[in-house]
PDB file of C-alpha atoms in Angstrom:
ATOM      1  CA  MET M   1     -69.984   9.991  74.902  1.00 92.00           C
ATOM      2  CA  LYS M   2     -67.263  12.206  74.656  1.00 96.00           C
ATOM      3  CA  ILE M   3     -66.751  15.131  72.492  1.00 94.00           C
ATOM      4  CA  VAL M   4     -64.330  16.284  69.827  1.00 92.00           C
ATOM      5  CA  MET M   5     -62.411  19.503  70.730  1.00 94.00           C
ATOM      6  CA  ALA M   6     -59.925  21.777  68.774  1.00 94.00           C
ATOM      7  CA  ARG M   7     -58.658  24.665  68.987  1.00 95.00           C
ATOM      8  CA  CYS M   8     -59.979  28.228  67.212  1.00 95.00           C
ATOM      9  CA  PRO M   9     -57.023  28.960  64.831  1.00 93.00           C
ATOM     10  CA  TYR M  10     -58.087  32.568  65.339  1.00 93.00           C
ATOM     11  CA  ARG M  11     -58.582  32.835  69.005  1.00 94.00           C
ATOM     12  CA  GLY M  12     -56.509  29.936  70.257  1.00 94.00           C
ATOM     13  CA  GLN M  13     -59.029  28.523  72.310  1.00 96.00           C
ATOM     14  CA  PRO M  14     -60.369  24.727  72.670  1.00 95.00           C
ATOM     15  CA  VAL M  15     -64.070  24.914  71.240  1.00 93.00           C
ATOM     16  CA  SER M  16     -66.500  21.712  71.016  1.00 91.00           C
ATOM     17  CA  THR M  17     -66.897  20.295  67.691  1.00 88.00           C
ATOM     18  CA  ARG M  18     -70.428  19.127  69.109  1.00 87.00           C
ATOM     19  CA  ILE M  19     -69.463  15.609  67.296  1.00 89.00           C
ATOM     20  CA  GLU M  20     -70.274  13.034  69.964  1.00 95.00           C
ATOM     21  CA  ILE M  21     -68.594   9.824  69.544  1.00 94.00           C
ATOM     22  CA  GLU M  22     -67.369   6.995  71.542  1.00 96.00           C
ATOM     23  CA  ASP M  23     -63.003   6.423  72.486  1.00 96.00           C
ATOM     24  CA  ALA M  24     -62.942   3.351  70.736  1.00 96.00           C
ATOM     25  CA  THR M  25     -64.626   4.692  67.540  1.00 96.00           C
ATOM     26  CA  PHE M  26     -62.472   8.077  67.364  1.00 94.00           C
ATOM     27  CA  ALA M  27     -59.508   5.878  68.359  1.00 95.00           C
ATOM     28  CA  ALA M  28     -60.108   3.325  65.075  1.00 95.00           C
ATOM     29  CA  LEU M  29     -60.686   6.911  63.256  1.00 92.00           C
ATOM     30  CA  PRO M  30     -57.904   7.612  60.331  1.00 94.00           C
ATOM     31  CA  ASP M  31     -56.074  10.845  60.634  1.00 90.00           C
ATOM     32  CA  THR M  32     -58.487  12.632  57.673  1.00 87.00           C
ATOM     33  CA  LEU M  33     -60.140  16.084  57.914  1.00 89.00           C
ATOM     34  CA  ILE M  34     -63.061  17.347  60.201  1.00 86.00           C
ATOM     35  CA  LEU M  35     -64.715  20.589  59.202  1.00 87.00           C
ATOM     36  CA  SER M  36     -67.030  22.153  61.956  1.00 87.00           C
ATOM     37  CA  ARG M  37     -68.356  25.612  62.469  1.00 89.00           C
ATOM     38  CA  CYS M  38     -66.652  27.300  65.413  1.00 91.00           C
ATOM     39  CA  PRO M  39     -68.845  28.481  68.144  1.00 90.00           C
ATOM     40  CA  LEU M  40     -66.476  31.196  69.050  1.00 91.00           C
ATOM     41  CA  CYS M  41     -65.305  33.115  65.451  1.00 93.00           C
ATOM     42  CA  GLY M  42     -68.467  32.026  63.683  1.00 92.00           C
ATOM     43  CA  LEU M  43     -66.363  30.571  61.288  1.00 94.00           C
ATOM     44  CA  GLU M  44     -66.053  26.956  59.559  1.00 93.00           C
ATOM     45  CA  HIS M  45     -62.641  25.088  60.494  1.00 93.00           C
ATOM     46  CA  VAL M  46     -61.009  22.207  58.632  1.00 93.00           C
ATOM     47  CA  TRP M  47     -58.782  20.586  61.373  1.00 91.00           C
ATOM     48  CA  TRP M  48     -57.192  17.317  61.297  1.00 93.00           C
ATOM     49  CA  LYS M  49     -58.227  14.734  63.496  1.00 93.00           C
ATOM     50  CA  ALA M  50     -54.178  14.457  65.015  1.00 94.00           C
ATOM     51  CA  GLU M  51     -54.651  17.983  66.101  1.00 94.00           C
ATOM     52  CA  THR M  52     -58.522  17.368  67.954  1.00 94.00           C
ATOM     53  CA  TRP M  53     -58.906  15.186  71.231  1.00 96.00           C
ATOM     54  CA  LEU M  54     -61.977  14.337  73.554  1.00 97.00           C
ATOM     55  CA  GLU M  55     -63.594  15.391  76.517  1.00 96.00           C
ATOM     56  CA  GLU M  56     -66.600  14.423  78.662  1.00 94.00           C
ATOM     57  CA  ALA M  57     -69.652  15.838  77.577  1.00 84.00           C
ATOM     58  CA  GLY M  58     -70.458  18.814  79.469  1.00 72.00           C
ATOM     59  CA  HIS M  59     -67.697  20.364  80.605  1.00 56.00           C
ATOM     60  CA  ASP M  60     -68.301  23.442  78.770  1.00 51.00           C
ATOM     61  CA  LYS M  61     -71.202  23.680  81.540  1.00 45.00           C
ATOM     62  CA  PRO M  62     -70.755  26.237  84.196  1.00 38.00           C
ATOM     63  CA  ALA M  63     -70.051  24.662  87.078  1.00 38.00           C
ATOM     64  CA  SER M  64     -73.485  25.019  89.648  1.00 36.00           C
ATOM     65  CA  THR M  65     -72.823  26.582  93.339  1.00 37.00           C
ATOM     66  CA  ALA M  66     -74.781  25.610  96.206  1.00 43.00           C
ATOM     67  CA  GLU M  67     -77.351  28.296  97.556  1.00 43.00           C
ATOM     68  CA  ASP M  68     -77.238  28.816 101.384  1.00 35.00           C
TER      69      ASP M  68
END
């Protein structure tokens, strides 16, 4: 499963919509509006599907560091 990503219109940074979807299902969706609350600014934003992209789940987790 992948996460639908979008860009916050106020901060200009990529954010997770927290919507998990398979590649084929996402590709089959029409260019429709997606509504979700932005974790950066806390506001609800509306994005067109064409403005979004998929990323692997867990991409925003901090990388673990090896301890000696």
